[in-house]
Amino acid sequence: MNPDPTTAFMPCSPSEPQQHLELESVREVPDSHAWPALDDHPTVYEPVPVVDLAGPDASVTHLARVCESWGAFQVTGHGIRSDLLERLESETRRLFALPMDQKLKAARPSNGISGYGLARISCFFSKLMWSEGFTISGSPLDHALKLWPDADPSRFCDVMQEYSEEMKQVAGRVVRLMLLSMGLTAEEMKRAEEGTRVDQLSAVLQLNSYPPCPDPNRAMGLAAHTDSSLVTLLFQSGTSGLQLLRRQDQHGPARWVTVPPRPGALIVLAGDLLQILTNGRYKSVAHRAVVNRNHHRVSVAYICGPPPHHKLSPVGKPATPAPCLAYRAVSWADYLGLKAELFDKALASIMVTEDSRGDEGICC
């Protein structure tokens, strides 16, 4: 499950804010967490596509339309048992219900991957987010021993390990279906599968907690961003909060769409590496998490990609009229470095321009 502890999933800055509040006990949103405006785009209702991996909705034609127009969908028929999802939610809530001083014993170090901490993108924003997180890369045993020093940590560890193993299989199926939906030639498909086969995928598990907020209109659970991954598969509890940004299209201007909880479903989010691999055809989806006044929402993200130092090269025709590659080849490790420095401008930094095509010998 661990991509590379020296390069991948590092915080964007070693000076990550260290203000940890017991959010569930706060009665008024403090200035540190008060966001000036959350209505940059209207929030509307639109039915989010559902793909049944066990049914006809998994056809490549349907999936291509969904990936091109949404960059996200809910997936059912994935084979993950409901009892495992229930245990996953239970263990996630058990972790975040611990006292703050206990959680901080398993704090993520400034130069590390795993452990408890604030959202990694916090350093790009002047306000803090109404959430807390716990990242698992590899075995969670060391941290679990710190969280529950007087109890057997195996219950937590076993659930996280079982879920990660199951999710790797689902992620492999989803990525392969996405590639098949592009209509690639046999040679292009062979290239696309290098580094993206199920036995090659690497990942981390990100547990998220969004406690009830006394004034949801002034707080942000997780600010808008795209994931650096190939795909992220998200489990969310029965409280809504995830919102997708739909780009301006024939149906209207850019708008936020809330993804309603669907029992047993997972949410697939296209990441930046998928946009690179598909030559810009399947774009990564910007998303955010809003908070709720009365309910404590939790989610678990399985963030996966190729081996960290494997260079992904675009395949297929570019989404733009240009006849050549839209992006330079890049490894996940190198791209994470760009994302940590440039955030939402990272993708643009590796786009191939007319000048760079000649300089770098890039052509069709």
Coordinates of C-alpha atoms in Angstrom, one line a residue:
M1 CA 0.0 0.0 0.0
N2 CA 3.0 2.3 0.5
P3 CA 4.1 4.1 -2.7
D4 CA 7.4 5.6 -1.4
P5 CA 7.9 7.0 2.1
T6 CA 10.6 9.4 0.9
T7 CA 8.8 11.2 -1.9
A8 CA 5.1 10.5 -2.1
F9 CA 2.3 12.2 -0.2
M10 CA 4.5 14.7 1.5
P11 CA 3.0 17.8 3.1
C12 CA 3.1 20.8 0.9
S13 CA 5.3 22.6 3.4
P14 CA 7.3 21.7 6.5
S15 CA 5.7 24.6 8.3
E16 CA 2.2 23.0 8.3
P17 CA -0.1 24.8 10.8
Q18 CA -0.3 22.9 14.1
Q19 CA -3.5 24.4 15.5
H20 CA -5.5 21.4 16.5
L21 CA -8.9 22.2 18.0
E22 CA -11.4 19.8 19.5
L23 CA -13.9 20.8 16.8
E24 CA -16.8 18.9 18.4
S25 CA -16.7 21.0 21.5
V26 CA -16.5 24.4 19.7
R27 CA -19.7 26.5 20.0
E28 CA -18.7 29.3 17.6
V29 CA -16.6 29.2 14.5
P30 CA -13.3 30.9 15.4
D31 CA -11.7 33.4 13.0
S32 CA -9.0 30.8 12.2
H33 CA -11.6 28.6 10.6
A34 CA -14.0 31.3 9.2
W35 CA -13.9 31.3 5.4
P36 CA -15.0 34.6 3.8
A37 CA -17.1 33.1 1.0
L38 CA -18.2 29.6 0.0
D39 CA -20.5 30.5 -2.9
D40 CA -17.9 31.0 -5.7
H41 CA -20.3 28.9 -7.8
P42 CA -23.9 28.0 -7.4
T43 CA -24.8 24.7 -5.8
V44 CA -27.4 22.7 -7.8
Y45 CA -29.0 19.3 -7.8
E46 CA -28.0 17.0 -10.6
P47 CA -28.1 13.2 -10.5
V48 CA -24.6 11.9 -10.2
P49 CA -23.9 9.0 -12.6
V50 CA -24.0 5.4 -11.2
V51 CA -21.9 2.6 -12.8
D52 CA -22.8 -0.9 -11.8
L53 CA -19.6 -3.0 -12.3
A54 CA -21.8 -6.1 -12.3
G55 CA -24.3 -4.8 -14.8
P56 CA -24.7 -3.4 -18.2
D57 CA -23.9 0.2 -17.0
A58 CA -20.2 -0.9 -17.0
S59 CA -20.2 -0.8 -20.8
V60 CA -17.2 1.1 -22.1
T61 CA -19.5 3.5 -24.1
H62 CA -21.4 4.6 -21.1
L63 CA -18.2 4.9 -19.0
A64 CA -16.6 7.1 -21.7
R65 CA -19.5 9.5 -21.6
V66 CA -19.4 9.6 -17.8
C67 CA -15.6 10.2 -17.6
E68 CA -15.7 12.9 -20.3
S69 CA -18.6 14.8 -18.9
W70 CA -18.2 14.3 -15.1
G71 CA -14.8 12.9 -14.2
A72 CA -16.6 11.1 -11.3
F73 CA -19.3 8.6 -10.7
Q74 CA -20.7 6.4 -8.0
V75 CA -19.9 2.7 -8.4
T76 CA -22.0 -0.3 -7.3
G77 CA -21.5 -4.0 -7.9
H78 CA -17.9 -3.7 -6.7
G79 CA -18.0 -6.8 -4.5
I80 CA -17.0 -5.1 -1.3
R81 CA -19.2 -6.6 1.4
S82 CA -21.5 -4.4 3.4
D83 CA -20.2 -5.7 6.7
L84 CA -16.7 -4.6 5.8
L85 CA -17.9 -1.1 5.0
E86 CA -19.7 -1.0 8.3
R87 CA -16.6 -2.1 10.2
L88 CA -14.6 0.5 8.3
E89 CA -16.9 3.3 9.3
S90 CA -17.0 2.0 12.9
E91 CA -13.2 1.9 13.2
T92 CA -12.8 5.3 11.6
R93 CA -15.2 6.9 14.0
R94 CA -13.5 5.1 16.9
L95 CA -10.2 6.7 16.0
F96 CA -11.5 10.2 15.7
A97 CA -13.5 9.9 18.9
L98 CA -10.3 9.6 20.9
P99 CA -9.2 12.7 22.9
M100 CA -7.0 15.2 21.0
D101 CA -4.0 14.5 23.2
Q102 CA -4.2 10.8 22.4
K103 CA -4.6 11.4 18.6
L104 CA -1.6 13.7 18.7
K105 CA 0.6 10.9 20.0
A106 CA 0.2 9.4 16.5
A107 CA 0.7 12.8 14.8
R108 CA 2.1 12.8 11.2
P109 CA 5.7 14.2 11.3
S110 CA 6.4 17.2 9.1
N111 CA 8.6 15.0 6.8
G112 CA 6.4 11.9 6.9
I113 CA 3.3 10.3 5.4
S114 CA 1.4 8.4 7.9
G115 CA -0.4 9.6 11.0
Y116 CA -2.9 12.1 12.4
G117 CA -3.0 15.7 11.2
L118 CA -4.6 18.5 9.3
A119 CA -5.5 18.4 5.6
R120 CA -2.3 18.4 3.6
I121 CA -3.4 21.3 1.4
S122 CA -3.9 23.6 4.4
C123 CA -0.7 25.5 3.7
F124 CA -2.2 26.9 0.5
F125 CA -5.0 28.6 2.3
S126 CA -5.1 31.4 4.9
K127 CA -8.0 29.7 6.8
L128 CA -8.0 26.3 8.5
M129 CA -10.5 23.6 7.5
W130 CA -13.3 22.0 9.7
S131 CA -11.8 18.6 9.5
E132 CA -9.1 16.2 10.7
G133 CA -7.4 13.3 9.0
F134 CA -5.4 10.2 9.5
T135 CA -3.2 8.8 6.7
I136 CA -2.2 5.1 6.4
S137 CA 0.7 4.1 4.3
G138 CA 1.8 0.6 4.8
S139 CA 1.0 -1.0 8.2
P140 CA -0.9 1.1 10.7
L141 CA 0.4 -1.0 13.6
D142 CA 2.9 1.5 15.0
H143 CA 0.4 4.3 15.1
A144 CA -2.4 2.1 16.4
L145 CA -0.2 1.1 19.4
K146 CA 0.2 4.8 20.2
L147 CA -3.6 5.4 19.8
W148 CA -4.6 2.5 21.9
P149 CA -1.7 1.6 24.2
D150 CA -3.8 -0.4 26.6
A151 CA -5.9 -2.2 24.0
D152 CA -5.4 -4.7 21.3
P153 CA -4.8 -2.7 18.0
S154 CA -5.5 -5.7 15.8
R155 CA -9.2 -4.8 15.3
F156 CA -8.3 -1.5 13.7
C157 CA -5.3 -2.8 11.8
D158 CA -7.1 -5.9 10.4
V159 CA -10.1 -3.8 9.1
M160 CA -7.8 -1.3 7.4
Q161 CA -5.6 -4.0 5.8
E162 CA -8.6 -6.0 4.6
Y163 CA -10.3 -2.9 3.1
S164 CA -7.0 -1.9 1.4
E165 CA -6.6 -5.3 -0.2
E166 CA -10.2 -5.3 -1.5
M167 CA -9.9 -1.8 -2.8
K168 CA -6.8 -2.5 -4.8
Q169 CA -8.8 -5.1 -6.8
V170 CA -11.7 -2.7 -7.3
A171 CA -9.3 0.1 -8.3
G172 CA -7.6 -2.1 -10.8
R173 CA -10.9 -3.0 -12.4
V174 CA -12.0 0.6 -12.6
V175 CA -8.8 1.8 -14.1
R176 CA -8.8 -0.9 -16.7
L177 CA -12.4 -0.1 -17.7
M178 CA -11.6 3.5 -18.0
L179 CA -8.7 2.7 -20.4
L180 CA -10.8 0.3 -22.4
S181 CA -13.5 3.0 -22.8
M182 CA -11.0 5.2 -24.6
G183 CA -11.0 3.0 -27.7
L184 CA -7.2 2.7 -27.7
T185 CA -5.2 0.6 -30.2
A186 CA -3.6 -2.6 -29.0
E187 CA -0.2 -0.9 -28.8
E188 CA -1.7 2.1 -27.0
M189 CA -3.4 -0.1 -24.5
K190 CA -0.2 -2.0 -23.8
R191 CA 1.6 1.3 -23.1
A192 CA -1.3 2.5 -20.9
E193 CA -1.3 -0.6 -18.8
E194 CA 2.4 -0.3 -17.9
G195 CA 2.3 0.9 -14.3
T196 CA -1.5 0.7 -14.0
R197 CA -2.1 -3.0 -13.7
V198 CA -3.7 -4.1 -10.5
D199 CA -0.5 -5.8 -9.3
Q200 CA 1.5 -2.6 -9.9
L201 CA -0.9 -0.1 -8.2
S202 CA 0.3 1.7 -5.1
A203 CA -1.9 3.6 -2.7
V204 CA -2.5 5.3 0.6
L205 CA -5.6 5.3 2.8
Q206 CA -6.9 8.6 3.9
L207 CA -9.4 8.7 6.8
N208 CA -11.3 12.0 7.1
S209 CA -13.5 13.4 9.9
Y210 CA -15.9 16.3 9.5
P211 CA -17.5 17.1 13.0
P212 CA -20.7 19.0 13.3
C213 CA -20.2 22.7 12.8
P214 CA -22.2 25.5 14.6
D215 CA -22.2 27.6 11.4
P216 CA -21.7 25.6 8.2
N217 CA -22.0 28.6 6.0
R218 CA -18.8 30.0 7.4
A219 CA -16.6 26.9 7.6
M220 CA -15.1 24.6 4.9
G221 CA -14.5 20.9 5.5
L222 CA -12.0 20.5 2.8
A223 CA -11.2 23.2 0.2
A224 CA -11.6 22.7 -3.5
H225 CA -8.8 20.7 -5.1
T226 CA -8.1 17.9 -7.5
D227 CA -6.3 14.7 -6.5
S228 CA -2.8 13.9 -7.8
S229 CA -3.8 10.2 -8.2
L230 CA -4.8 8.1 -11.2
V231 CA -8.2 7.6 -9.4
T232 CA -9.4 8.0 -5.8
L233 CA -12.1 5.7 -4.6
L234 CA -14.1 7.2 -1.7
F235 CA -16.3 5.7 0.9
Q236 CA -18.6 8.2 2.7
S237 CA -20.9 7.7 5.6
G238 CA -24.6 8.5 5.5
T239 CA -24.2 12.3 5.7
S240 CA -23.7 14.3 2.5
G241 CA -20.8 16.7 2.1
L242 CA -18.8 15.8 -1.0
Q243 CA -19.4 18.2 -3.8
L244 CA -18.1 18.0 -7.4
L245 CA -17.4 21.0 -9.6
R246 CA -18.9 20.6 -13.0
R247 CA -17.3 22.8 -15.6
Q248 CA -19.4 25.2 -17.7
D249 CA -21.2 23.3 -20.5
Q250 CA -24.4 23.3 -22.5
H251 CA -26.4 22.8 -19.4
G252 CA -25.2 25.9 -17.6
P253 CA -22.3 27.7 -15.9
A254 CA -19.8 26.1 -13.6
R255 CA -21.6 24.7 -10.5
W256 CA -21.2 22.5 -7.4
V257 CA -23.1 19.3 -7.3
T258 CA -23.5 17.4 -4.1
V259 CA -22.9 13.7 -4.2
P260 CA -25.7 12.1 -2.1
P261 CA -24.9 9.1 0.1
R262 CA -25.9 5.9 -1.6
P263 CA -25.8 2.8 0.6
G264 CA -23.0 0.4 -0.4
A265 CA -21.7 2.7 -3.2
L266 CA -18.2 4.0 -3.6
I267 CA -17.3 7.2 -5.4
V268 CA -14.7 7.3 -8.1
L269 CA -12.8 10.5 -8.7
A270 CA -10.6 11.0 -11.7
G271 CA -7.2 12.4 -10.6
D272 CA -4.5 14.5 -12.3
L273 CA -2.5 11.4 -13.4
L274 CA -5.5 10.0 -15.2
Q275 CA -5.8 13.3 -17.1
I276 CA -2.1 13.1 -18.1
L277 CA -2.4 9.4 -19.1
T278 CA -5.5 10.0 -21.2
N279 CA -3.9 12.9 -23.0
G280 CA -6.4 15.3 -21.5
R281 CA -9.5 13.4 -22.6
Y282 CA -10.6 12.4 -19.0
K283 CA -10.0 15.4 -16.9
S284 CA -9.5 15.3 -13.1
V285 CA -12.4 16.5 -11.1
A286 CA -12.3 19.4 -8.7
H287 CA -14.1 18.6 -5.5
R288 CA -14.5 19.8 -1.9
A289 CA -16.3 18.8 1.3
V290 CA -18.8 21.0 3.1
V291 CA -19.9 20.6 6.7
N292 CA -23.1 19.9 8.5
R293 CA -24.6 21.5 11.6
N294 CA -26.0 18.3 13.2
H295 CA -24.2 15.3 11.9
H296 CA -20.6 14.0 12.1
R297 CA -19.5 12.8 8.6
V298 CA -16.6 10.5 8.0
S299 CA -15.1 9.3 4.7
V300 CA -12.2 7.0 3.7
A301 CA -10.3 7.7 0.5
Y302 CA -8.3 5.0 -1.3
I303 CA -5.8 7.2 -3.3
C304 CA -4.0 5.1 -5.9
G305 CA -1.6 5.4 -8.8
P306 CA 1.3 3.7 -10.5
P307 CA 4.6 2.8 -8.8
P308 CA 6.1 6.2 -7.7
H309 CA 9.0 6.4 -10.1
H310 CA 7.3 4.9 -13.1
K311 CA 6.9 7.6 -15.8
L312 CA 3.4 7.8 -17.2
S313 CA 3.2 9.0 -20.8
P314 CA 0.0 10.2 -22.5
V315 CA -1.8 7.7 -24.8
G316 CA -4.6 8.2 -27.3
K317 CA -5.6 11.4 -29.2
P318 CA -5.4 14.6 -27.2
A319 CA -8.5 16.3 -26.2
T320 CA -7.4 19.5 -27.9
P321 CA -7.1 20.0 -31.7
A322 CA -3.3 19.7 -31.4
P323 CA -2.0 16.5 -33.1
C324 CA 0.6 15.7 -30.5
L325 CA 0.9 14.9 -26.8
A326 CA -0.8 17.3 -24.4
Y327 CA 1.5 16.5 -21.4
R328 CA 5.1 15.6 -20.8
A329 CA 5.8 12.1 -19.3
V330 CA 6.0 12.3 -15.5
S331 CA 6.3 10.0 -12.5
W332 CA 3.9 10.2 -9.6
A333 CA 6.8 11.1 -7.3
D334 CA 7.9 14.0 -9.5
Y335 CA 4.3 15.2 -10.0
L336 CA 3.7 15.2 -6.3
G337 CA 6.7 17.5 -5.9
L338 CA 5.2 19.9 -8.5
K339 CA 1.8 19.7 -6.8
A340 CA 3.4 20.5 -3.4
E341 CA 4.9 23.6 -4.9
L342 CA 2.3 24.7 -7.5
F343 CA -0.9 23.2 -6.2
D344 CA -3.6 23.9 -8.8
K345 CA -1.1 25.0 -11.4
A346 CA 0.8 21.8 -11.4
L347 CA -0.9 20.3 -14.4
A348 CA -0.4 23.4 -16.5
S349 CA 3.3 23.3 -15.7
I350 CA 3.8 20.0 -17.6
M351 CA 1.6 20.8 -20.6
V352 CA 3.4 20.6 -23.9
T353 CA 3.5 23.9 -25.8
E354 CA 4.5 24.5 -29.4
D355 CA 7.9 25.6 -28.2
S356 CA 8.5 22.7 -25.9
R357 CA 7.5 20.1 -28.6
G358 CA 10.6 21.1 -30.6
D359 CA 12.8 21.6 -27.5
E360 CA 12.0 18.2 -26.0
G361 CA 11.6 16.2 -29.3
I362 CA 7.9 15.5 -28.6
C363 CA 5.9 14.6 -31.6
C364 CA 3.3 12.1 -32.7

